[in-house]
mmCIF file of C-alpha atoms and ligand atoms in Angstrom:
data_model
loop_
_atom_site.group_PDB
_atom_site.id
_atom_site.type_symbol
_atom_site.label_atom_id
_atom_site.label_comp_id
_atom_site.label_asym_id
_atom_site.label_seq_id
_atom_site.Cartn_x
_atom_site.Cartn_y
_atom_site.Cartn_z
ATOM 1 C CA MET O 1 -5.993 27.795 -106.587
ATOM 2 C CA THR O 2 -8.364 29.737 -108.715
ATOM 3 C CA ALA O 3 -7.955 33.169 -110.215
ATOM 4 C CA ARG O 4 -10.953 34.328 -108.221
ATOM 5 C CA GLY O 5 -11.625 34.143 -104.519
ATOM 6 C CA ILE O 6 -9.478 32.797 -101.752
ATOM 7 C CA SER O 7 -8.597 29.140 -101.278
ATOM 8 C CA VAL O 8 -9.153 27.163 -98.084
ATOM 9 C CA THR O 9 -5.392 26.787 -97.666
ATOM 10 C CA GLU O 10 -4.916 30.536 -97.923
ATOM 11 C CA LYS O 11 -7.716 31.205 -95.437
ATOM 12 C CA GLN O 12 -6.149 28.811 -92.942
ATOM 13 C CA ALA O 13 -2.683 30.275 -93.431
ATOM 14 C CA LEU O 14 -4.003 33.796 -92.898
ATOM 15 C CA ALA O 15 -5.887 32.682 -89.784
ATOM 16 C CA GLN O 16 -2.666 31.198 -88.381
ATOM 17 C CA LEU O 17 -0.773 34.384 -89.032
ATOM 18 C CA HIS O 18 -3.524 36.439 -87.425
ATOM 19 C CA ALA O 19 -3.513 34.212 -84.336
ATOM 20 C CA LEU O 20 0.256 34.607 -84.058
ATOM 21 C CA ALA O 21 0.040 38.379 -84.337
ATOM 22 C CA ILE O 22 -2.629 38.825 -81.645
ATOM 23 C CA SER O 23 -1.293 36.289 -79.130
ATOM 24 C CA PRO O 24 0.424 37.342 -75.906
ATOM 25 C CA VAL O 25 3.914 35.969 -75.165
ATOM 26 C CA ARG O 26 4.811 34.455 -71.785
ATOM 27 C CA CYS O 27 7.966 35.933 -70.205
ATOM 28 C CA THR O 28 10.559 33.170 -69.839
ATOM 29 C CA ASN O 29 12.466 34.825 -66.991
ATOM 30 C CA PRO O 30 12.463 32.296 -64.106
ATOM 31 C CA GLY O 31 10.140 33.552 -61.412
ATOM 32 C CA CYS O 32 8.477 36.128 -63.677
ATOM 33 C CA GLY O 33 6.203 34.467 -66.199
ATOM 34 C CA THR O 34 4.274 37.668 -66.902
ATOM 35 C CA LEU O 35 1.992 37.559 -69.917
ATOM 36 C CA ILE O 36 3.299 40.147 -72.407
ATOM 37 C CA PRO O 37 0.374 41.647 -74.369
ATOM 38 C CA PRO O 38 0.377 41.536 -78.182
ATOM 39 C CA ALA O 39 2.056 44.358 -80.083
ATOM 40 C CA THR O 40 0.177 47.182 -81.712
ATOM 41 C CA LEU O 41 0.527 46.534 -85.422
ATOM 42 C CA ASP O 42 -1.939 49.002 -86.890
ATOM 43 C CA ASN O 43 -0.369 52.257 -85.745
ATOM 44 C CA ILE O 44 3.323 52.021 -86.606
ATOM 45 C CA PRO O 45 4.738 55.472 -87.464
ATOM 46 C CA PHE O 46 7.202 54.927 -90.301
ATOM 47 C CA PRO O 47 9.820 57.622 -90.861
ATOM 48 C CA VAL O 48 9.201 59.435 -94.126
ATOM 49 C CA ALA O 49 12.839 60.001 -95.033
ATOM 50 C CA PHE O 50 13.956 56.516 -95.562
ATOM 51 C CA SER O 51 16.592 54.391 -97.237
ATOM 52 C CA ALA O 52 16.793 50.696 -97.993
ATOM 53 C CA GLU O 53 19.984 50.450 -95.918
ATOM 54 C CA ALA O 54 18.288 51.562 -92.690
ATOM 55 C CA SER O 55 15.539 48.997 -92.999
ATOM 56 C CA PRO O 56 13.699 47.816 -91.025
ATOM 57 C CA PRO O 57 13.215 51.082 -89.149
ATOM 58 C CA ARG O 58 13.239 51.282 -85.366
ATOM 59 C CA ALA O 59 9.537 52.094 -85.582
ATOM 60 C CA LEU O 60 8.891 48.423 -86.323
ATOM 61 C CA PHE O 61 10.936 47.133 -83.416
ATOM 62 C CA ALA O 62 8.112 47.349 -80.899
ATOM 63 C CA ALA O 63 6.081 45.040 -83.139
ATOM 64 C CA ILE O 64 8.720 42.322 -83.407
ATOM 65 C CA HIS O 65 9.952 42.346 -79.802
ATOM 66 C CA ALA O 66 8.011 41.129 -76.791
ATOM 67 C CA CYS O 67 9.456 43.130 -73.912
ATOM 68 C CA CYS O 68 8.258 42.062 -70.462
ATOM 69 C CA PRO O 69 6.582 44.997 -68.674
ATOM 70 C CA ALA O 70 7.504 43.481 -65.290
ATOM 71 C CA CYS O 71 11.180 42.528 -65.663
ATOM 72 C CA ALA O 72 12.151 44.142 -69.030
ATOM 73 C CA GLN O 73 13.468 40.888 -70.487
ATOM 74 C CA ASN O 74 13.193 41.013 -74.255
ATOM 75 C CA HIS O 75 11.831 38.170 -76.364
ATOM 76 C CA CYS O 76 11.357 37.454 -80.031
ATOM 77 C CA ARG O 77 7.697 38.168 -80.815
ATOM 78 C CA GLY O 78 7.645 35.338 -83.356
ATOM 79 C CA CYS O 79 8.902 32.367 -81.344
ATOM 80 C CA GLY O 80 8.955 33.681 -77.771
ATOM 81 C CA VAL O 81 12.581 32.930 -76.926
ATOM 82 C CA PRO O 82 14.631 35.519 -75.030
ATOM 83 C CA THR O 83 16.789 37.496 -77.441
ATOM 84 C CA GLY O 84 19.511 38.918 -75.253
ATOM 85 C CA CYS O 85 18.993 42.424 -76.546
ATOM 86 C CA ASP O 86 18.532 45.360 -74.257
ATOM 87 C CA GLY O 87 15.137 46.228 -72.804
ATOM 88 C CA ASN O 88 15.226 49.484 -74.791
ATOM 89 C CA CYS O 89 15.657 47.588 -78.042
ATOM 90 C CA HIS O 90 11.895 47.225 -78.455
ATOM 91 C CA GLY O 91 11.670 50.826 -79.534
ATOM 92 C CA GLY O 92 11.436 52.595 -76.202
ATOM 93 C CA ASP O 93 12.190 56.275 -75.747
ATOM 94 C CA ALA O 94 15.934 55.735 -75.871
ATOM 95 C CA TRP O 95 15.663 54.860 -79.536
ATOM 96 C CA HIS O 96 13.101 57.231 -80.845
ATOM 97 C CA ASP O 97 15.307 60.109 -81.869
ATOM 98 C CA SER O 98 18.678 58.447 -81.895
ATOM 99 C CA GLY O 99 18.621 57.885 -85.652
ATOM 100 C CA ALA O 100 20.580 54.711 -85.006
ATOM 101 C CA ALA O 101 20.778 52.472 -88.033
ATOM 102 C CA LEU O 102 20.031 48.853 -87.474
ATOM 103 C CA VAL O 103 23.117 46.702 -87.173
ATOM 104 C CA HIS O 104 21.880 43.560 -88.776
ATOM 105 C CA ILE O 105 23.187 40.153 -87.889
ATOM 106 C CA PRO O 106 21.672 37.221 -89.725
ATOM 107 C CA ARG O 107 20.279 35.087 -86.948
ATOM 108 C CA SER O 108 21.497 34.162 -83.543
ATOM 109 C CA HIS O 109 21.305 30.698 -82.111
ATOM 110 C CA PRO O 110 18.368 30.917 -79.712
ATOM 111 C CA SER O 111 20.084 28.922 -76.929
ATOM 112 C CA SER O 112 23.185 31.115 -76.955
ATOM 113 C CA ALA O 113 21.279 34.372 -77.189
ATOM 114 C CA ALA O 114 20.492 34.586 -73.478
ATOM 115 C CA SER O 115 24.129 34.240 -72.458
ATOM 116 C CA THR O 116 25.064 37.380 -74.378
ATOM 117 C CA SER O 117 22.534 39.428 -72.442
ATOM 118 C CA PRO O 118 23.947 42.886 -71.798
ATOM 119 C CA ARG O 119 24.467 43.878 -68.189
ATOM 120 C CA ASN O 120 23.352 47.106 -66.645
ATOM 121 C CA GLY O 121 25.383 50.041 -67.802
ATOM 122 C CA TYR O 122 26.489 48.333 -71.002
ATOM 123 C CA ASN O 123 25.015 51.034 -73.173
ATOM 124 C CA ALA O 124 26.751 53.736 -71.208
ATOM 125 C CA ILE O 125 30.155 52.408 -72.257
ATOM 126 C CA TYR O 126 29.635 50.566 -75.531
ATOM 127 C CA PRO O 127 27.348 51.076 -78.505
ATOM 128 C CA PRO O 128 24.165 49.026 -78.282
ATOM 129 C CA PRO O 129 24.620 45.370 -79.204
ATOM 130 C CA PRO O 130 23.248 44.316 -82.573
ATOM 131 C CA CYS O 131 19.699 43.084 -82.452
ATOM 132 C CA PRO O 132 19.043 39.557 -83.780
ATOM 133 C CA VAL O 133 15.261 39.902 -83.756
ATOM 134 C CA PRO O 134 14.391 41.225 -87.278
ATOM 135 C CA SER O 135 15.642 38.019 -88.899
ATOM 136 C CA HIS O 136 15.326 35.710 -85.900
ATOM 137 C CA CYS O 137 12.836 33.191 -87.264
ATOM 138 C CA PRO O 138 10.225 32.806 -90.023
ATOM 139 C CA ALA O 139 7.460 33.752 -87.593
ATOM 140 C CA VAL O 140 8.988 37.098 -86.647
ATOM 141 C CA ARG O 141 9.629 37.846 -90.312
ATOM 142 C CA ALA O 142 5.937 37.207 -90.916
ATOM 143 C CA ILE O 143 4.990 39.661 -88.167
ATOM 144 C CA GLY O 144 7.450 42.208 -89.569
ATOM 145 C CA ALA O 145 6.011 41.840 -93.065
ATOM 146 C CA LEU O 146 2.507 42.170 -91.664
ATOM 147 C CA GLY O 147 3.462 45.381 -89.839
ATOM 148 C CA ALA O 148 5.003 46.792 -93.017
ATOM 149 C CA LEU O 149 1.950 45.872 -95.126
ATOM 150 C CA ILE O 150 -0.511 47.375 -92.647
ATOM 151 C CA ALA O 151 1.535 50.604 -92.555
ATOM 152 C CA PHE O 152 1.672 50.649 -96.364
ATOM 153 C CA ASP O 153 -2.058 50.084 -96.728
ATOM 154 C CA ARG O 154 -2.960 52.765 -94.170
ATOM 155 C CA ALA O 155 -0.889 55.310 -96.100
ATOM 156 C CA HIS O 156 -2.273 54.131 -99.437
ATOM 157 C CA ILE O 157 -5.871 54.244 -98.235
ATOM 158 C CA ALA O 158 -5.292 57.734 -96.767
ATOM 159 C CA MET O 159 -4.311 58.916 -100.253
ATOM 160 C CA GLY O 160 -7.815 58.129 -101.415
ATOM 161 C CA ALA O 161 -8.536 58.660 -105.061
ATOM 162 C CA ARG O 162 -6.234 61.664 -105.299
ATOM 163 C CA ASP O 163 -3.676 61.802 -108.037
ATOM 164 C CA HIS O 164 -0.861 59.518 -107.021
ATOM 165 C CA GLY O 165 2.126 61.683 -107.653
ATOM 166 C CA ARG O 166 5.567 62.078 -106.267
ATOM 167 C CA ALA O 167 4.435 63.599 -102.945
ATOM 168 C CA ALA O 168 2.009 60.749 -102.357
ATOM 169 C CA ASP O 169 4.824 58.224 -102.851
ATOM 170 C CA LYS O 170 6.739 59.393 -99.793
ATOM 171 C CA PRO O 171 4.931 57.627 -96.928
ATOM 172 C CA LEU O 172 4.736 54.414 -98.991
ATOM 173 C CA ILE O 173 8.429 53.928 -99.641
ATOM 174 C CA GLY O 174 9.570 53.100 -96.083
ATOM 175 C CA PRO O 175 7.058 50.263 -95.633
ATOM 176 C CA LEU O 176 8.041 48.852 -99.058
ATOM 177 C CA HIS O 177 11.731 48.694 -98.104
ATOM 178 C CA ALA O 178 10.804 47.077 -94.792
ATOM 179 C CA LEU O 179 8.692 44.532 -96.654
ATOM 180 C CA VAL O 180 11.671 43.653 -98.870
ATOM 181 C CA PHE O 181 13.788 43.150 -95.757
ATOM 182 C CA PHE O 182 11.356 40.650 -94.278
ATOM 183 C CA LEU O 183 10.825 38.858 -97.603
ATOM 184 C CA SER O 184 14.516 38.445 -98.332
ATOM 185 C CA PRO O 185 16.564 35.576 -96.992
ATOM 186 C CA PRO O 186 19.090 36.652 -94.339
ATOM 187 C CA ALA O 187 22.595 37.273 -95.642
ATOM 188 C CA PRO O 188 24.691 34.126 -95.233
ATOM 189 C CA ALA O 189 27.256 36.001 -93.141
ATOM 190 C CA SER O 190 27.710 33.652 -90.229
ATOM 191 C CA PRO O 191 28.885 30.045 -90.583
ATOM 192 C CA MET O 192 26.571 29.318 -87.631
ATOM 193 C CA SER O 193 23.522 30.384 -89.607
ATOM 194 C CA PRO O 194 21.211 27.684 -90.832
ATOM 195 C CA PRO O 195 20.574 27.592 -94.614
ATOM 196 C CA ALA O 196 18.983 30.807 -95.801
ATOM 197 C CA SER O 197 15.261 30.871 -95.290
ATOM 198 C CA GLY O 198 12.973 33.708 -96.192
ATOM 199 C CA LEU O 199 9.739 34.756 -94.677
ATOM 200 C CA LEU O 200 7.464 31.884 -93.770
ATOM 201 C CA LEU O 201 9.362 29.457 -95.965
ATOM 202 C CA LEU O 202 8.346 25.923 -95.274
ATOM 203 C CA ALA O 203 10.328 24.091 -92.637
ATOM 204 C CA ASP O 204 12.791 21.361 -93.617
ATOM 205 C CA GLY O 205 11.397 18.233 -95.196
ATOM 206 C CA ASP O 206 8.382 20.057 -96.545
ATOM 207 C CA GLY O 207 10.151 22.164 -99.107
ATOM 208 C CA ASP O 208 10.774 21.863 -102.778
ATOM 209 C CA PRO O 209 13.213 18.993 -103.468
ATOM 210 C CA ASP O 210 15.147 21.249 -105.863
ATOM 211 C CA GLY O 211 15.773 23.677 -103.038
ATOM 212 C CA ALA O 212 13.791 26.456 -104.730
ATOM 213 C CA PRO O 213 12.205 28.781 -102.187
ATOM 214 C CA GLN O 214 8.626 27.949 -101.433
ATOM 215 C CA ALA O 215 6.500 30.405 -99.558
ATOM 216 C CA ASP O 216 3.926 29.555 -96.968
ATOM 217 C CA ALA O 217 0.407 30.132 -98.289
ATOM 218 C CA ALA O 218 -0.016 33.060 -95.860
ATOM 219 C CA LEU O 219 2.506 35.204 -97.691
ATOM 220 C CA PRO O 220 0.975 35.415 -101.182
ATOM 221 C CA ALA O 221 -2.471 35.567 -99.590
ATOM 222 C CA LEU O 222 -1.449 38.477 -97.370
ATOM 223 C CA LEU O 223 0.064 40.312 -100.313
ATOM 224 C CA GLY O 224 -3.132 39.689 -102.228
ATOM 225 C CA VAL O 225 -5.135 41.324 -99.434
ATOM 226 C CA SER O 226 -2.757 44.302 -99.382
ATOM 227 C CA ARG O 227 -2.724 47.333 -101.672
ATOM 228 C CA VAL O 228 0.894 46.733 -102.714
ATOM 229 C CA PRO O 229 -0.024 45.082 -106.049
ATOM 230 C CA THR O 230 -2.483 47.932 -106.730
ATOM 231 C CA TYR O 231 0.178 50.562 -106.189
ATOM 232 C CA ALA O 232 2.871 48.642 -108.094
ATOM 233 C CA ALA O 233 0.531 48.210 -111.059
ATOM 234 C CA ALA O 234 -0.381 51.927 -111.056
ATOM 235 C CA LEU O 235 3.299 52.906 -111.096
ATOM 236 C CA LEU O 236 4.181 50.479 -113.867
ATOM 237 C CA ARG O 237 1.256 51.710 -115.958
ATOM 238 C CA ALA O 238 2.282 55.342 -115.436
ATOM 239 C CA GLY O 239 5.837 54.599 -116.542
ATOM 240 C CA ALA O 240 4.727 52.692 -119.617
ATOM 241 C CA GLY O 241 3.356 55.927 -121.034
ATOM 242 C CA GLY O 242 0.294 56.577 -123.104
ATOM 243 C CA ALA O 243 -1.401 54.971 -126.041
ATOM 244 C CA ARG O 244 1.506 55.737 -128.339
ATOM 245 C CA GLY O 245 3.456 53.092 -126.471
ATOM 246 C CA GLU O 246 6.365 55.342 -125.643
ATOM 247 C CA ALA O 247 7.773 54.949 -122.150
ATOM 248 C CA ASP O 248 7.425 57.989 -119.915
ATOM 249 C CA VAL O 249 11.030 58.487 -118.779
ATOM 250 C CA GLY O 250 10.106 61.740 -117.038
ATOM 251 C CA THR O 251 7.779 59.874 -114.684
ATOM 252 C CA TRP O 252 10.370 57.183 -114.038
ATOM 253 C CA MET O 253 12.968 59.783 -113.085
ATOM 254 C CA ALA O 254 10.670 62.075 -111.095
ATOM 255 C CA ARG O 255 9.379 59.170 -109.029
ATOM 256 C CA ALA O 256 12.631 57.193 -109.019
ATOM 257 C CA PRO O 257 12.577 56.353 -105.256
ATOM 258 C CA ALA O 258 9.105 54.833 -105.623
ATOM 259 C CA TYR O 259 10.060 52.896 -108.773
ATOM 260 C CA GLY O 260 13.231 51.694 -107.054
ATOM 261 C CA ALA O 261 11.264 50.415 -104.053
ATOM 262 C CA VAL O 262 8.587 48.731 -106.183
ATOM 263 C CA LEU O 263 11.189 47.024 -108.396
ATOM 264 C CA ARG O 264 12.841 45.682 -105.226
ATOM 265 C CA VAL O 265 9.507 44.362 -103.941
ATOM 266 C CA LEU O 266 8.705 42.628 -107.247
ATOM 267 C CA ARG O 267 12.153 41.083 -107.312
ATOM 268 C CA ALA O 268 11.788 39.864 -103.703
ATOM 269 C CA LEU O 269 8.403 38.317 -104.512
ATOM 270 C CA GLY O 270 9.965 36.250 -107.287
ATOM 271 C CA ASP O 271 12.935 35.297 -105.140
ATOM 272 C CA ALA O 272 10.719 34.262 -102.215
ATOM 273 C CA GLY O 273 8.632 31.907 -104.339
ATOM 274 C CA CYS O 274 5.596 34.200 -104.478
ATOM 275 C CA GLN O 275 5.099 34.195 -108.249
ATOM 276 C CA SER O 276 1.398 33.554 -107.694
ATOM 277 C CA VAL O 277 1.045 37.214 -106.626
ATOM 278 C CA LEU O 278 2.362 38.278 -110.026
ATOM 279 C CA VAL O 279 -0.048 36.268 -112.142
ATOM 280 C CA ARG O 280 -3.345 37.187 -110.513
ATOM 281 C CA PRO O 281 -5.526 40.094 -111.624
ATOM 282 C CA VAL O 282 -4.673 43.253 -109.721
ATOM 283 C CA HIS O 283 -7.526 44.563 -107.612
ATOM 284 C CA SER O 284 -8.126 47.220 -105.013
ATOM 285 C CA GLY O 285 -9.696 45.838 -101.848
ATOM 286 C CA ALA O 286 -10.120 47.116 -98.311
ATOM 287 C CA GLY O 287 -6.522 46.178 -97.522
ATOM 288 C CA THR O 288 -4.739 44.503 -94.626
ATOM 289 C CA PRO O 289 -5.959 46.868 -91.834
ATOM 290 C CA SER O 290 -9.546 45.798 -92.415
ATOM 291 C CA TRP O 291 -8.597 42.117 -92.574
ATOM 292 C CA PHE O 292 -6.496 42.458 -89.418
ATOM 293 C CA ARG O 293 -9.382 43.996 -87.471
ATOM 294 C CA ARG O 294 -11.806 41.285 -88.543
ATOM 295 C CA GLY O 295 -9.402 38.362 -88.327
ATOM 296 C CA THR O 296 -10.961 36.482 -91.209
ATOM 297 C CA ALA O 297 -10.508 36.835 -94.931
ATOM 298 C CA GLY O 298 -13.333 36.628 -97.416
ATOM 299 C CA ASP O 299 -13.408 36.319 -101.172
ATOM 300 C CA ASP O 300 -13.761 40.077 -101.493
ATOM 301 C CA ASP O 301 -10.395 40.618 -99.852
ATOM 302 C CA VAL O 302 -8.289 38.991 -102.518
ATOM 303 C CA TRP O 303 -8.086 38.365 -106.193
ATOM 304 C CA ARG O 304 -11.404 39.865 -107.072
ATOM 305 C CA ASP O 305 -11.365 40.056 -110.819
ATOM 306 C CA GLU O 306 -12.527 43.530 -111.720
ATOM 307 C CA GLY O 307 -12.436 42.883 -115.413
ATOM 308 C CA GLY O 308 -9.299 44.938 -116.054
ATOM 309 C CA GLY O 309 -7.340 41.764 -116.352
ATOM 310 C CA ASP O 310 -3.968 43.400 -115.692
ATOM 311 C CA THR O 311 -1.502 41.222 -113.842
ATOM 312 C CA LEU O 312 1.835 42.365 -112.457
ATOM 313 C CA ARG O 313 3.560 39.821 -114.676
ATOM 314 C CA GLY O 314 1.819 41.257 -117.724
ATOM 315 C CA LEU O 315 2.961 44.741 -116.749
ATOM 316 C CA ILE O 316 6.528 43.544 -116.070
ATOM 317 C CA ARG O 317 6.658 42.064 -119.568
ATOM 318 C CA LYS O 318 5.947 45.505 -121.015
ATOM 319 C CA LEU O 319 8.937 47.057 -119.256
ATOM 320 C CA GLU O 320 11.505 46.534 -122.013
ATOM 321 C CA GLY O 321 10.446 49.814 -123.630
ATOM 322 C CA SER O 322 10.992 51.701 -120.382
ATOM 323 C CA ARG O 323 14.383 50.080 -119.938
ATOM 324 C CA ALA O 324 15.472 51.095 -123.418
ATOM 325 C CA ALA O 325 14.274 54.657 -122.849
ATOM 326 C CA LEU O 326 16.093 54.903 -119.507
ATOM 327 C CA LEU O 327 19.305 53.596 -121.102
ATOM 328 C CA LYS O 328 18.972 56.159 -123.840
ATOM 329 C CA LEU O 329 18.556 58.911 -121.262
ATOM 330 C CA ALA O 330 21.596 57.697 -119.314
ATOM 331 C CA GLY O 331 23.633 57.787 -122.533
ATOM 332 C CA ALA O 332 22.484 61.274 -123.486
ATOM 333 C CA THR O 333 23.304 63.052 -120.238
ATOM 334 C CA THR O 334 26.522 63.761 -118.374
ATOM 335 C CA PHE O 335 24.950 64.676 -115.035
ATOM 336 C CA GLY O 336 26.271 61.955 -112.700
ATOM 337 C CA PRO O 337 23.273 61.524 -110.362
ATOM 338 C CA THR O 338 20.859 61.258 -113.313
ATOM 339 C CA VAL O 339 23.038 58.659 -115.016
ATOM 340 C CA GLU O 340 23.295 56.673 -111.783
ATOM 341 C CA LYS O 341 19.580 56.848 -111.111
ATOM 342 C CA ALA O 342 18.695 55.745 -114.657
ATOM 343 C CA HIS O 343 21.174 52.868 -114.551
ATOM 344 C CA ALA O 344 19.889 51.671 -111.158
ATOM 345 C CA LEU O 345 16.320 51.597 -112.509
ATOM 346 C CA CYS O 346 17.519 49.764 -115.668
ATOM 347 C CA ASP O 347 19.216 47.143 -113.515
ATOM 348 C CA GLY O 348 16.057 46.654 -111.466
ATOM 349 C CA VAL O 349 13.965 46.213 -114.618
ATOM 350 C CA LEU O 350 16.494 43.881 -116.230
ATOM 351 C CA TYR O 351 16.477 41.620 -113.168
ATOM 352 C CA LEU O 352 12.683 41.315 -113.351
ATOM 353 C CA LEU O 353 12.774 40.540 -117.079
ATOM 354 C CA LEU O 354 15.396 37.821 -116.564
ATOM 355 C CA GLN O 355 13.575 36.453 -113.527
ATOM 356 C CA ASP O 356 10.428 36.261 -115.628
ATOM 357 C CA VAL O 357 12.143 34.306 -118.415
ATOM 358 C CA LEU O 358 13.890 31.929 -115.998
ATOM 359 C CA GLY O 359 10.821 31.518 -113.775
ATOM 360 C CA GLU O 360 8.658 30.539 -116.710
ATOM 361 C CA ASP O 361 10.676 27.348 -117.235
ATOM 362 C CA GLU O 362 10.427 26.408 -113.573
ATOM 363 C CA ASP O 363 6.910 27.085 -112.490
ATOM 364 C CA GLY O 364 5.013 26.971 -115.746
ATOM 365 C CA TYR O 365 3.032 30.130 -115.033
HETATM 366 ZN ZN1 ZN F 1 9.286 39.147 -67.088
HETATM 367 ZN ZN1 ZN F 2 12.110 34.105 -83.151
HETATM 368 ZN ZN1 ZN F 3 16.346 43.702 -80.124
#
């Protein structure tokens, strides 16, 4: 891979992901077989008030389910198997204003999923069954990540060149938390779960012999097309302060939710084996919506070196000053929420600094 342009492998991986996202799914209900049209990925309304715990939001559920319009059987949009969750689980009207938090279970065994199918009236008596779809398979995680990135880019592009302040952060934070969800390996909660696998990680046999996560080429390429690195770099620069080299703690605290979300994304990138995103020059391209409409990626979409030369890794390595300043602030105040906020940001920064040191030995970047 070169620092400039997009490699053949990345182009192919992106093309595969695009084909997956725009393909219809065949209903598996015996005697039905209806072709379920592809989901709408470029118009997902993310809630603005948003926490990491409630991620992914219900707004994304229509994109990751394939609900048969004829018989209402629900399928995983990634692999096409029936999921056993209710027909309303794809984000129909019943969910829109319920405010229901996702009950996340790591991954159901596809063959047993159908047998747990809820019967009519189930929801009238019991709470809705947990939905296995968000972490069902690598393919559905890829679609989820794509939906989150398109939503992020649309909001980022809508901001235009305006000053990116605290108000502008708001619509970006939900998609970032959703992205982290789809990048992160499922929690190893069930003994039935296969070994943890993150988004698009290579299937068995193909992976790193040391067991280190290895991302499919589509993932770093997709992130390279997106505006997420642009936004992350802008935030990190703003927090690093001015020419005097003093960290701007005020900015860190005022925009703490945005910093928190970006630190989580950077951490997830390292954990998912996507270090290549961190070492390439940050650019500002047309973003994932434009790529998704066209279906092909060109050199202009990713890694265009605009001469600035900033990489996310370079910016991460300058974070020690911000961490020290945040610690100092936490030590100098007695207001609980401020102390908590500052410590949470310190922890996020510390993880990235350690990940950077440890990752350097492994991947030689
Ligand atoms: Zn059907
Ligand atoms: Zn699946
Ligand atoms: Zn579901």
